Structures are given as structure tokens and as C-alpha cells.
Amino acid sequence: MIEVEVFPHRYLKATTTEKFLNEIYSLETVERVIIHGQPLPKTVYYGPARGTPVNHSERKVINVHGVPVELTVMAGRFWITLKDDSEIEKIEEICKSLFPFGYDIKVGKFTRDKATVTDYIKYGERVVNMMDRSLIGLIDPRSKFESAVKIIPKEKDEKTSSKE
Amino acid sequence: MAYTPQFYPGKTRIAQNRRNHMNPDVQLEKLREIPDDDVVKIMGHRQPGEDYKTVHPPLEEMDLPEDYVRDLVEPINGAKEGHRIRYIQFTDSMYNAPAQPYDRARTYMWRFRGVDTGTLSGRQVIEMRESNLEDIAKNFCIDTAFYDPAVCGIRGATVHGHSLRLDENGLMFDALQRYVYDEKTGHVLYVKDQVGKPLDEPVDVGEPLPPEKLAEITTIYRKDNIPMREDTELITVVKRIHRVRTLGGYIPTDEIFKEL
């Protein structure tokens, strides 16, 4: 299992993110994608306009292989977990076609794969020992599972997660 | 002691741009013409056409104690009329914005009277009597080459974005999306005022400058434009200040200045 970081040189619009995720999930070796970016608030949280709805045009529900995914961030980085390195060139091709402004691709290890003390405190020892290994390190401990993780069914279970 | 101000050290174009900003005799290139009312709308302190609110009666009508400083210093118009003090705040992207916080502060201090500025890493606030502030905001801060619609933002609160990558349209990230890029016309439209309250009608602030032009007029040293290391004169000055401050502190002796 290897991980690839895709780092576009611009923050992506929701439509580009949608296209990118759809193409990435069409690849066979992709197991999960973590979306990393700038959070887009629903309401103004500070200042004289506090509480006013923001209505950010990039915070919307996108469709990834038939599954509605609510984008809560403006995507700026993707961590893609792959089964093996056979399809890295294909990822590069996708990036080339979607990111004309430039991008970086790095192969390495970007997320944790072992349970931490926080996990044990939050979920309890039994749950951590039982849980799906691919869920470890997917989201940060403060976010809620339902809002941060989407499972996109295909031949195999795949997940996409939004996090700050 | 009479002397000629040098404004800023450095031999590169960036240093020259900084000097141009600070030098009150230099007229910055006028690039756009935003109507007065639109600037008032973006600032959001009063409705266009509304009278200025006052905090004290006009100075002439006030019975003030004798003070010779008052005779020496001519008050600005807003102070004479007793207008409120209001603010406008700008955020400048690191991607070759024409100005940046320290440059802004120095420029305001050199060019204008009756101004109070606050400098932070990502934003720069100006406080001033309302009528004078509107005049400066329009005629200097927005209409000239001191501003770019894409990489400068007028943001009163929630300013986050100056150190982030730009978005796909080349705009600086804004969580509140105060301005949007109109893909049909290529213009930037303000749809909210500076604190994030929606405007009735969008305010057009014109087209973003091309990247080559920004690279030419910017006051930010960057490795992909002109790096600071290239500016030997500036480096000498910075090193000198650093040495004098760290070694001299509050008791600078002759020894510290010996080799400088």
C-alpha cells in the first residue's frame, strides 16, 4: 500500500474537484482519497456580520460515482491511497489534463496507519481493535464520521473524506 | 536639520517600487475609476448619500482651552467637521500583490495626515475621519496601481487567505467570498461589503492585472521574481540594523558601530 500526494498549484473549484475525484475513482488501485483544503463556513462566524449566511459557490454537493458528497472545503491537496504503484502514470495524466496551472505529485507516506492514544480514548479499545484498518487516520478526531467520510461503493469499498 | 528623505534602501526594481509608493511626490499610475458610491458601499459604514455622523461639533464652534500645539497643527477636514473615525482594511496576497502590510503602513504615514494604521502579518487597517478615509480609499488605495482586484482584498473581518495559493481564476482565497470572478466579462465583482454583509447590487472593481504587470509593480521580494538576496544594498542595511539591535540594544557603544 502506497500513498500519493497530489498538490495542484491553485485551489480547485468544486466542478474540477468533482471531475478529478470521478476520474481517480475510475482507477482500479485507488483505495481511498483524503481531500485537504481550506474550510468554507456556512455562516459568517466573526465580526459585525456574524450569523449571516455565506453562500459560498464552491461549498456544494458534488456527485462522485453516484454518491452525493458535500464539499465543506476548497480542495487544495489530495492524499490518495493506492494498492500498488502500477497506476501512478495514470494519475499523472489525469492531473495533466485537469490542472493546466501546474501541480506536484509526491509518493510517500502521509497519513498514519496505527491507532493513537487519542483513538483509544475517543473510541475505546474494543472499537479500535475491531474497526476497519483503512479508517484509521482518515479524519481528524474532532470531526464527525457521517459528515467527513463518504463510502463510494464499486467493486470494493472506497472512501473519500473531507477534512480541514 | 534639513535632509532629503531616501525612503527605502535597495537597488532592485522592488526597492524602487517601494520608494515610489512612499514618496508623496510620485503619482501612482491610475488604473481604474470606481464610483464614490461603490467604494462607500464596500466599506459599509454608511449608506451612499447619507450624511456623515459626527462625534463632536465643528472645531470652530467648540470652546477649547488655549494650546499652542493646536495653532501649529492644521486639523484635517474631517476633524474640523467632527466626523466619526472609521476604518478600511486590506489583505494582500503573497503572490505579487502591489503592496504589502509594512509597505502600506509606511506609505500611509508618508503620504497622508491624520491617519492611524495597524500592521499585521496578513492585513493592514487604516483608521481615519470618515470623509477623509473615503477620499483616500477611492483615490489612492483602490483606483491606482496600489491595488489589484484579484490579489488584494478589502476585508474588515475574516481576512485569512494572504499566504494561500490563489484559486483557479487567480483570485485570493476568501472564506466569506466577498468578491467573485465574473467569467463572462473577466471582471471582479464585490457581492458583499468588507465584513461580509451582502450588497444589494454587485460592485464592479474591474479586471485583474496580468501576472507580468503584477510582477513588475509588486513590492514583494520573491524567489520566482526578484529575490531579496539579489539586493545587496538592502541586505547591507538589514544586516546593519540587525547587528546594532542585537549587540547594541539599549546601550549602543562606539565599539558596535566600528565596522559598520
mmCIF file of N, CA and C in Angstrom, chain B residues 25-139:
data_model
loop_
_atom_site.group_PDB
_atom_site.id
_atom_site.type_symbol
_atom_site.label_atom_id
_atom_site.label_comp_id
_atom_site.label_asym_id
_atom_site.label_seq_id
_atom_site.Cartn_x
_atom_site.Cartn_y
_atom_site.Cartn_z
ATOM 1 N N ASP B 25 5.716 62.627 -3.675
ATOM 2 C CA ASP B 25 5.787 63.367 -4.939
ATOM 3 C C ASP B 25 5.504 62.496 -6.147
ATOM 4 N N VAL B 26 5.542 61.183 -5.960
ATOM 5 C CA VAL B 26 5.309 60.276 -7.084
ATOM 6 C C VAL B 26 3.809 60.023 -7.208
ATOM 7 N N GLN B 27 3.294 60.234 -8.400
ATOM 8 C CA GLN B 27 1.884 59.923 -8.661
ATOM 9 C C GLN B 27 1.807 58.486 -9.158
ATOM 10 N N LEU B 28 1.105 57.633 -8.443
ATOM 11 C CA LEU B 28 0.981 56.251 -8.907
ATOM 12 C C LEU B 28 0.039 56.202 -10.104
ATOM 13 N N GLU B 29 0.325 55.246 -10.969
ATOM 14 C CA GLU B 29 -0.469 55.089 -12.191
ATOM 15 C C GLU B 29 -1.945 54.840 -11.853
ATOM 16 N N LYS B 30 -2.832 55.594 -12.502
ATOM 17 C CA LYS B 30 -4.270 55.401 -12.253
ATOM 18 C C LYS B 30 -4.781 54.329 -13.202
ATOM 19 N N LEU B 31 -5.343 53.272 -12.651
ATOM 20 C CA LEU B 31 -5.714 52.126 -13.488
ATOM 21 C C LEU B 31 -7.211 51.936 -13.637
ATOM 22 N N ARG B 32 -7.976 52.453 -12.709
ATOM 23 C CA ARG B 32 -9.431 52.216 -12.777
ATOM 24 C C ARG B 32 -10.161 53.392 -12.153
ATOM 25 N N GLU B 33 -11.457 53.438 -12.388
ATOM 26 C CA GLU B 33 -12.276 54.531 -11.870
ATOM 27 C C GLU B 33 -13.512 53.920 -11.224
ATOM 28 N N ILE B 34 -13.448 53.730 -9.933
ATOM 29 C CA ILE B 34 -14.584 53.164 -9.213
ATOM 30 C C ILE B 34 -15.413 54.328 -8.675
ATOM 31 N N PRO B 35 -16.733 54.352 -8.934
ATOM 32 C CA PRO B 35 -17.549 55.473 -8.440
ATOM 33 C C PRO B 35 -17.489 55.586 -6.916
ATOM 34 N N ASP B 36 -17.589 56.829 -6.419
ATOM 35 C CA ASP B 36 -17.524 57.088 -4.971
ATOM 36 C C ASP B 36 -18.519 56.233 -4.197
ATOM 37 N N ASP B 37 -19.748 56.171 -4.730
ATOM 38 C CA ASP B 37 -20.796 55.457 -4.010
ATOM 39 C C ASP B 37 -20.472 53.983 -3.850
ATOM 40 N N ASP B 38 -19.813 53.415 -4.859
ATOM 41 C CA ASP B 38 -19.467 51.995 -4.783
ATOM 42 C C ASP B 38 -18.448 51.734 -3.683
ATOM 43 N N VAL B 39 -17.476 52.645 -3.565
ATOM 44 C CA VAL B 39 -16.480 52.490 -2.500
ATOM 45 C C VAL B 39 -17.165 52.573 -1.138
ATOM 46 N N VAL B 40 -18.111 53.515 -1.022
ATOM 47 C CA VAL B 40 -18.854 53.667 0.236
ATOM 48 C C VAL B 40 -19.613 52.375 0.551
ATOM 49 N N LYS B 41 -20.188 51.771 -0.492
ATOM 50 C CA LYS B 41 -20.942 50.527 -0.275
ATOM 51 C C LYS B 41 -20.023 49.413 0.219
ATOM 52 N N ILE B 42 -18.865 49.275 -0.396
ATOM 53 C CA ILE B 42 -17.945 48.200 0.012
ATOM 54 C C ILE B 42 -17.495 48.419 1.453
ATOM 55 N N MET B 43 -17.247 49.688 1.816
ATOM 56 C CA MET B 43 -16.789 49.948 3.183
ATOM 57 C C MET B 43 -17.891 49.687 4.196
ATOM 58 N N GLY B 44 -19.139 49.991 3.824
ATOM 59 C CA GLY B 44 -20.286 49.595 4.645
ATOM 60 C C GLY B 44 -20.496 50.375 5.930
ATOM 61 N N HIS B 45 -19.886 51.566 6.061
ATOM 62 C CA HIS B 45 -20.090 52.337 7.291
ATOM 63 C C HIS B 45 -21.322 53.228 7.218
ATOM 64 N N ARG B 46 -21.684 53.658 6.003
ATOM 65 C CA ARG B 46 -22.878 54.495 5.843
ATOM 66 C C ARG B 46 -23.487 54.184 4.491
ATOM 67 N N GLN B 47 -24.736 54.583 4.314
ATOM 68 C CA GLN B 47 -25.378 54.426 3.018
ATOM 69 C C GLN B 47 -24.873 55.527 2.095
ATOM 70 N N PRO B 48 -24.754 55.255 0.789
ATOM 71 C CA PRO B 48 -24.364 56.330 -0.123
ATOM 72 C C PRO B 48 -25.390 57.459 -0.057
ATOM 73 N N GLY B 49 -24.900 58.686 0.002
ATOM 74 C CA GLY B 49 -25.804 59.834 0.059
ATOM 75 C C GLY B 49 -26.183 60.245 1.467
ATOM 76 N N GLU B 50 -25.948 59.349 2.426
ATOM 77 C CA GLU B 50 -26.272 59.667 3.816
ATOM 78 C C GLU B 50 -25.257 60.676 4.369
ATOM 79 N N ASP B 51 -25.726 61.518 5.304
ATOM 80 C CA ASP B 51 -24.800 62.486 5.911
ATOM 81 C C ASP B 51 -23.785 61.777 6.793
ATOM 82 N N TYR B 52 -22.633 62.416 6.940
ATOM 83 C CA TYR B 52 -21.641 61.856 7.862
ATOM 84 C C TYR B 52 -22.114 62.043 9.291
ATOM 85 N N LYS B 53 -21.986 61.002 10.085
ATOM 86 C CA LYS B 53 -22.325 61.150 11.505
ATOM 87 C C LYS B 53 -21.156 61.844 12.203
ATOM 88 N N THR B 54 -21.489 62.624 13.223
ATOM 89 C CA THR B 54 -20.416 63.361 13.898
ATOM 90 C C THR B 54 -20.302 62.918 15.355
ATOM 91 N N VAL B 55 -19.105 63.082 15.899
ATOM 92 C CA VAL B 55 -18.902 62.754 17.309
ATOM 93 C C VAL B 55 -18.687 63.991 18.169
ATOM 94 N N HIS B 56 -18.445 65.115 17.498
ATOM 95 C CA HIS B 56 -18.354 66.368 18.244
ATOM 96 C C HIS B 56 -18.712 67.509 17.298
ATOM 97 N N PRO B 57 -19.108 68.679 17.835
ATOM 98 C CA PRO B 57 -19.439 69.797 16.949
ATOM 99 C C PRO B 57 -18.197 70.249 16.179
ATOM 100 N N PRO B 58 -18.394 71.014 15.092
ATOM 101 C CA PRO B 58 -17.222 71.504 14.352
ATOM 102 C C PRO B 58 -16.251 72.231 15.287
ATOM 103 N N LEU B 59 -14.963 72.066 15.009
ATOM 104 C CA LEU B 59 -13.938 72.611 15.916
ATOM 105 C C LEU B 59 -14.113 74.106 16.128
ATOM 106 N N GLU B 60 -14.558 74.824 15.065
ATOM 107 C CA GLU B 60 -14.686 76.282 15.167
ATOM 108 C C GLU B 60 -15.723 76.698 16.208
ATOM 109 N N GLU B 61 -16.735 75.856 16.363
ATOM 110 C CA GLU B 61 -17.807 76.192 17.305
ATOM 111 C C GLU B 61 -17.482 75.754 18.725
ATOM 112 N N MET B 62 -16.400 75.020 18.859
ATOM 113 C CA MET B 62 -16.100 74.492 20.191
ATOM 114 C C MET B 62 -15.266 75.474 20.984
ATOM 115 N N ASP B 63 -15.512 75.463 22.273
ATOM 116 C CA ASP B 63 -14.756 76.334 23.164
ATOM 117 C C ASP B 63 -13.607 75.526 23.750
ATOM 118 N N LEU B 64 -12.450 75.630 23.106
ATOM 119 C CA LEU B 64 -11.337 74.793 23.542
ATOM 120 C C LEU B 64 -10.323 75.615 24.328
ATOM 121 N N PRO B 65 -9.683 74.991 25.295
ATOM 122 C CA PRO B 65 -8.661 75.739 26.051
ATOM 123 C C PRO B 65 -7.478 76.118 25.153
ATOM 124 N N GLU B 66 -6.792 77.154 25.532
ATOM 125 C CA GLU B 66 -5.610 77.617 24.779
ATOM 126 C C GLU B 66 -4.569 76.522 24.701
ATOM 127 N N ASP B 67 -4.042 76.291 23.514
ATOM 128 C CA ASP B 67 -2.995 75.280 23.383
ATOM 129 C C ASP B 67 -2.173 75.630 22.153
ATOM 130 N N TYR B 68 -0.875 75.836 22.330
ATOM 131 C CA TYR B 68 -0.106 76.305 21.169
ATOM 132 C C TYR B 68 0.097 75.205 20.131
ATOM 133 N N VAL B 69 -0.031 73.936 20.541
ATOM 134 C CA VAL B 69 0.085 72.853 19.554
ATOM 135 C C VAL B 69 -1.074 72.947 18.560
ATOM 136 N N ARG B 70 -2.240 73.340 19.069
ATOM 137 C CA ARG B 70 -3.418 73.481 18.209
ATOM 138 C C ARG B 70 -3.183 74.557 17.149
ATOM 139 N N ASP B 71 -2.411 75.548 17.486
ATOM 140 C CA ASP B 71 -2.111 76.590 16.489
ATOM 141 C C ASP B 71 -1.102 76.100 15.467
ATOM 142 N N LEU B 72 -0.234 75.202 15.892
ATOM 143 C CA LEU B 72 0.805 74.722 14.980
ATOM 144 C C LEU B 72 0.256 73.719 13.973
ATOM 145 N N VAL B 73 -0.646 72.842 14.438
ATOM 146 C CA VAL B 73 -1.104 71.742 13.588
ATOM 147 C C VAL B 73 -2.458 72.075 12.992
ATOM 148 N N GLU B 74 -2.481 72.096 11.677
ATOM 149 C CA GLU B 74 -3.748 72.329 10.973
ATOM 150 C C GLU B 74 -4.556 71.029 10.970
ATOM 151 N N PRO B 75 -5.805 71.024 11.513
ATOM 152 C CA PRO B 75 -6.573 69.769 11.507
ATOM 153 C C PRO B 75 -7.040 69.390 10.099
ATOM 154 N N ILE B 76 -7.195 68.097 9.857
ATOM 155 C CA ILE B 76 -7.723 67.679 8.547
ATOM 156 C C ILE B 76 -9.214 67.979 8.511
ATOM 157 N N ASN B 77 -9.780 67.978 7.300
ATOM 158 C CA ASN B 77 -11.171 68.418 7.134
ATOM 159 C C ASN B 77 -12.160 67.652 7.990
ATOM 160 N N GLY B 78 -11.987 66.326 8.031
ATOM 161 C CA GLY B 78 -12.903 65.502 8.803
ATOM 162 C C GLY B 78 -12.887 65.874 10.272
ATOM 163 N N ALA B 79 -11.704 66.210 10.776
ATOM 164 C CA ALA B 79 -11.580 66.589 12.183
ATOM 165 C C ALA B 79 -12.237 67.948 12.416
ATOM 166 N N LYS B 80 -12.070 68.845 11.424
ATOM 167 C CA LYS B 80 -12.693 70.169 11.547
ATOM 168 C C LYS B 80 -14.199 70.030 11.677
ATOM 169 N N GLU B 81 -14.762 69.102 10.902
ATOM 170 C CA GLU B 81 -16.217 68.907 10.895
ATOM 171 C C GLU B 81 -16.693 68.016 12.035
ATOM 172 N N GLY B 82 -15.786 67.294 12.664
ATOM 173 C CA GLY B 82 -16.167 66.412 13.767
ATOM 174 C C GLY B 82 -16.687 65.056 13.340
ATOM 175 N N HIS B 83 -16.290 64.593 12.137
ATOM 176 C CA HIS B 83 -16.780 63.297 11.666
ATOM 177 C C HIS B 83 -16.247 62.134 12.502
ATOM 178 N N ARG B 84 -16.976 61.003 12.403
ATOM 179 C CA ARG B 84 -16.550 59.799 13.131
ATOM 180 C C ARG B 84 -15.238 59.259 12.554
ATOM 181 N N ILE B 85 -14.587 58.425 13.347
ATOM 182 C CA ILE B 85 -13.423 57.702 12.822
ATOM 183 C C ILE B 85 -13.890 56.334 12.372
ATOM 184 N N ARG B 86 -13.591 55.981 11.146
ATOM 185 C CA ARG B 86 -13.962 54.671 10.583
ATOM 186 C C ARG B 86 -12.727 53.997 10.005
ATOM 187 N N TYR B 87 -12.891 52.779 9.502
ATOM 188 C CA TYR B 87 -11.707 52.057 9.032
ATOM 189 C C TYR B 87 -11.952 51.403 7.681
ATOM 190 N N ILE B 88 -10.859 51.084 7.025
ATOM 191 C CA ILE B 88 -10.909 50.172 5.875
ATOM 192 C C ILE B 88 -9.688 49.263 6.020
ATOM 193 N N GLN B 89 -9.865 48.010 5.673
ATOM 194 C CA GLN B 89 -8.767 47.062 5.888
ATOM 195 C C GLN B 89 -8.487 46.284 4.605
ATOM 196 N N PHE B 90 -7.208 46.134 4.308
ATOM 197 C CA PHE B 90 -6.820 45.419 3.095
ATOM 198 C C PHE B 90 -6.007 44.178 3.433
ATOM 199 N N THR B 91 -6.172 43.164 2.609
ATOM 200 C CA THR B 91 -5.339 41.968 2.692
ATOM 201 C C THR B 91 -4.607 41.840 1.367
ATOM 202 N N ASP B 92 -3.305 41.564 1.420
ATOM 203 C CA ASP B 92 -2.524 41.467 0.187
ATOM 204 C C ASP B 92 -1.938 40.079 0.055
ATOM 205 N N SER B 93 -2.188 39.466 -1.076
ATOM 206 C CA SER B 93 -1.669 38.113 -1.301
ATOM 207 C C SER B 93 -0.150 38.136 -1.452
ATOM 208 N N MET B 94 0.461 37.022 -1.079
ATOM 209 C CA MET B 94 1.915 36.905 -1.277
ATOM 210 C C MET B 94 2.267 36.694 -2.745
ATOM 211 N N TYR B 95 1.247 36.412 -3.561
ATOM 212 C CA TYR B 95 1.503 36.221 -4.990
ATOM 213 C C TYR B 95 1.570 37.564 -5.700
ATOM 214 N N ASN B 96 2.639 38.283 -5.453
ATOM 215 C CA ASN B 96 2.938 39.537 -6.153
ATOM 216 C C ASN B 96 1.852 40.599 -6.047
ATOM 217 N N ALA B 97 1.292 40.765 -4.862
ATOM 218 C CA ALA B 97 0.364 41.885 -4.682
ATOM 219 C C ALA B 97 1.156 43.184 -4.800
ATOM 220 N N PRO B 98 0.523 44.253 -5.296
ATOM 221 C CA PRO B 98 1.263 45.509 -5.460
ATOM 222 C C PRO B 98 1.801 46.058 -4.139
ATOM 223 N N ALA B 99 1.051 45.886 -3.058
ATOM 224 C CA ALA B 99 1.519 46.415 -1.772
ATOM 225 C C ALA B 99 1.544 45.276 -0.763
ATOM 226 N N GLN B 100 2.142 45.515 0.378
ATOM 227 C CA GLN B 100 2.052 44.551 1.479
ATOM 228 C C GLN B 100 2.023 45.354 2.785
ATOM 229 N N PRO B 101 1.625 44.702 3.907
ATOM 230 C CA PRO B 101 1.321 45.480 5.114
ATOM 231 C C PRO B 101 2.356 46.525 5.517
ATOM 232 N N TYR B 102 3.633 46.168 5.590
ATOM 233 C CA TYR B 102 4.612 47.169 6.046
ATOM 234 C C TYR B 102 4.746 48.311 5.060
ATOM 235 N N ASP B 103 4.697 47.952 3.781
ATOM 236 C CA ASP B 103 4.782 48.974 2.744
ATOM 237 C C ASP B 103 3.575 49.907 2.848
ATOM 238 N N ARG B 104 2.403 49.322 3.100
ATOM 239 C CA ARG B 104 1.196 50.128 3.255
ATOM 240 C C ARG B 104 1.352 51.119 4.412
ATOM 241 N N ALA B 105 1.801 50.598 5.557
ATOM 242 C CA ALA B 105 1.916 51.452 6.741
ATOM 243 C C ALA B 105 2.837 52.634 6.456
ATOM 244 N N ARG B 106 4.001 52.332 5.879
ATOM 245 C CA ARG B 106 4.955 53.407 5.614
ATOM 246 C C ARG B 106 4.410 54.389 4.595
ATOM 247 N N THR B 107 3.725 53.819 3.578
ATOM 248 C CA THR B 107 3.167 54.689 2.543
ATOM 249 C C THR B 107 2.123 55.635 3.130
ATOM 250 N N TYR B 108 1.222 55.102 3.951
ATOM 251 C CA TYR B 108 0.195 55.955 4.542
ATOM 252 C C TYR B 108 0.844 57.052 5.384
ATOM 253 N N MET B 109 1.854 56.657 6.146
ATOM 254 C CA MET B 109 2.494 57.632 7.021
ATOM 255 C C MET B 109 3.186 58.732 6.230
ATOM 256 N N TRP B 110 3.802 58.363 5.104
ATOM 257 C CA TRP B 110 4.489 59.370 4.306
ATOM 258 C C TRP B 110 3.518 60.279 3.573
ATOM 259 N N ARG B 111 2.401 59.705 3.122
ATOM 260 C CA ARG B 111 1.545 60.445 2.199
ATOM 261 C C ARG B 111 0.398 61.204 2.856
ATOM 262 N N PHE B 112 -0.116 60.692 3.967
ATOM 263 C CA PHE B 112 -1.353 61.277 4.499
ATOM 264 C C PHE B 112 -1.186 61.774 5.920
ATOM 265 N N ARG B 113 -2.082 62.715 6.295
ATOM 266 C CA ARG B 113 -2.100 63.214 7.665
ATOM 267 C C ARG B 113 -3.338 62.695 8.380
ATOM 268 N N GLY B 114 -3.281 62.623 9.666
ATOM 269 C CA GLY B 114 -4.433 62.216 10.447
ATOM 270 C C GLY B 114 -4.817 60.768 10.257
ATOM 271 N N VAL B 115 -3.829 59.913 10.031
ATOM 272 C CA VAL B 115 -4.123 58.509 9.765
ATOM 273 C C VAL B 115 -3.512 57.633 10.854
ATOM 274 N N ASP B 116 -4.263 56.634 11.254
ATOM 275 C CA ASP B 116 -3.751 55.666 12.226
ATOM 276 C C ASP B 116 -3.790 54.314 11.546
ATOM 277 N N THR B 117 -2.640 53.655 11.425
ATOM 278 C CA THR B 117 -2.642 52.359 10.733
ATOM 279 C C THR B 117 -2.218 51.271 11.685
ATOM 280 N N GLY B 118 -2.725 50.093 11.438
ATOM 281 C CA GLY B 118 -2.323 48.935 12.225
ATOM 282 C C GLY B 118 -1.816 47.878 11.278
ATOM 283 N N THR B 119 -0.614 47.365 11.561
ATOM 284 C CA THR B 119 0.012 46.416 10.659
ATOM 285 C C THR B 119 0.017 45.029 11.268
ATOM 286 N N LEU B 120 -0.488 44.058 10.545
ATOM 287 C CA LEU B 120 -0.402 42.671 10.985
ATOM 288 C C LEU B 120 0.163 41.864 9.825
ATOM 289 N N SER B 121 0.439 40.587 10.075
ATOM 290 C CA SER B 121 1.130 39.832 9.036
ATOM 291 C C SER B 121 0.300 39.745 7.757
ATOM 292 N N GLY B 122 -1.005 39.618 7.902
ATOM 293 C CA GLY B 122 -1.798 39.398 6.703
ATOM 294 C C GLY B 122 -2.734 40.514 6.342
ATOM 295 N N ARG B 123 -2.819 41.524 7.161
ATOM 296 C CA ARG B 123 -3.801 42.576 6.871
ATOM 297 C C ARG B 123 -3.298 43.909 7.373
ATOM 298 N N GLN B 124 -3.930 44.947 6.872
ATOM 299 C CA GLN B 124 -3.472 46.289 7.203
ATOM 300 C C GLN B 124 -4.688 47.181 7.324
ATOM 301 N N VAL B 125 -4.876 47.746 8.482
ATOM 302 C CA VAL B 125 -6.060 48.572 8.696
ATOM 303 C C VAL B 125 -5.673 50.045 8.728
ATOM 304 N N ILE B 126 -6.533 50.883 8.163
ATOM 305 C CA ILE B 126 -6.350 52.334 8.262
ATOM 306 C C ILE B 126 -7.539 52.877 9.016
ATOM 307 N N GLU B 127 -7.283 53.707 10.003
ATOM 308 C CA GLU B 127 -8.368 54.395 10.691
ATOM 309 C C GLU B 127 -8.186 55.880 10.471
ATOM 310 N N MET B 128 -9.311 56.537 10.243
ATOM 311 C CA MET B 128 -9.235 57.949 9.889
ATOM 312 C C MET B 128 -10.620 58.560 9.999
ATOM 313 N N ARG B 129 -10.720 59.875 9.971
ATOM 314 C CA ARG B 129 -12.031 60.523 9.908
ATOM 315 C C ARG B 129 -12.731 60.056 8.629
ATOM 316 N N GLU B 130 -14.016 59.755 8.749
ATOM 317 C CA GLU B 130 -14.728 59.046 7.689
ATOM 318 C C GLU B 130 -14.610 59.697 6.310
ATOM 319 N N SER B 131 -14.819 61.018 6.251
ATOM 320 C CA SER B 131 -14.818 61.666 4.933
ATOM 321 C C SER B 131 -13.440 61.592 4.292
ATOM 322 N N ASN B 132 -12.388 61.806 5.091
ATOM 323 C CA ASN B 132 -11.036 61.729 4.548
ATOM 324 C C ASN B 132 -10.688 60.299 4.149
ATOM 325 N N LEU B 133 -11.173 59.353 4.946
ATOM 326 C CA LEU B 133 -10.893 57.950 4.664
ATOM 327 C C LEU B 133 -11.481 57.546 3.315
ATOM 328 N N GLU B 134 -12.710 57.972 3.058
ATOM 329 C CA GLU B 134 -13.341 57.619 1.786
ATOM 330 C C GLU B 134 -12.563 58.204 0.619
ATOM 331 N N ASP B 135 -12.107 59.422 0.804
ATOM 332 C CA ASP B 135 -11.327 60.080 -0.238
ATOM 333 C C ASP B 135 -10.049 59.292 -0.536
ATOM 334 N N ILE B 136 -9.329 58.906 0.522
ATOM 335 C CA ILE B 136 -8.078 58.159 0.353
ATOM 336 C C ILE B 136 -8.348 56.775 -0.217
ATOM 337 N N ALA B 137 -9.382 56.098 0.316
ATOM 338 C CA ALA B 137 -9.675 54.745 -0.121
ATOM 339 C C ALA B 137 -9.946 54.722 -1.613
ATOM 340 N N LYS B 138 -10.710 55.692 -2.084
ATOM 341 C CA LYS B 138 -11.027 55.696 -3.503
ATOM 342 C C LYS B 138 -9.845 56.169 -4.350
ATOM 343 N N ASN B 139 -9.350 57.350 -4.045
ATOM 344 C CA ASN B 139 -8.380 57.970 -4.948
ATOM 345 C C ASN B 139 -6.991 57.370 -4.873
#
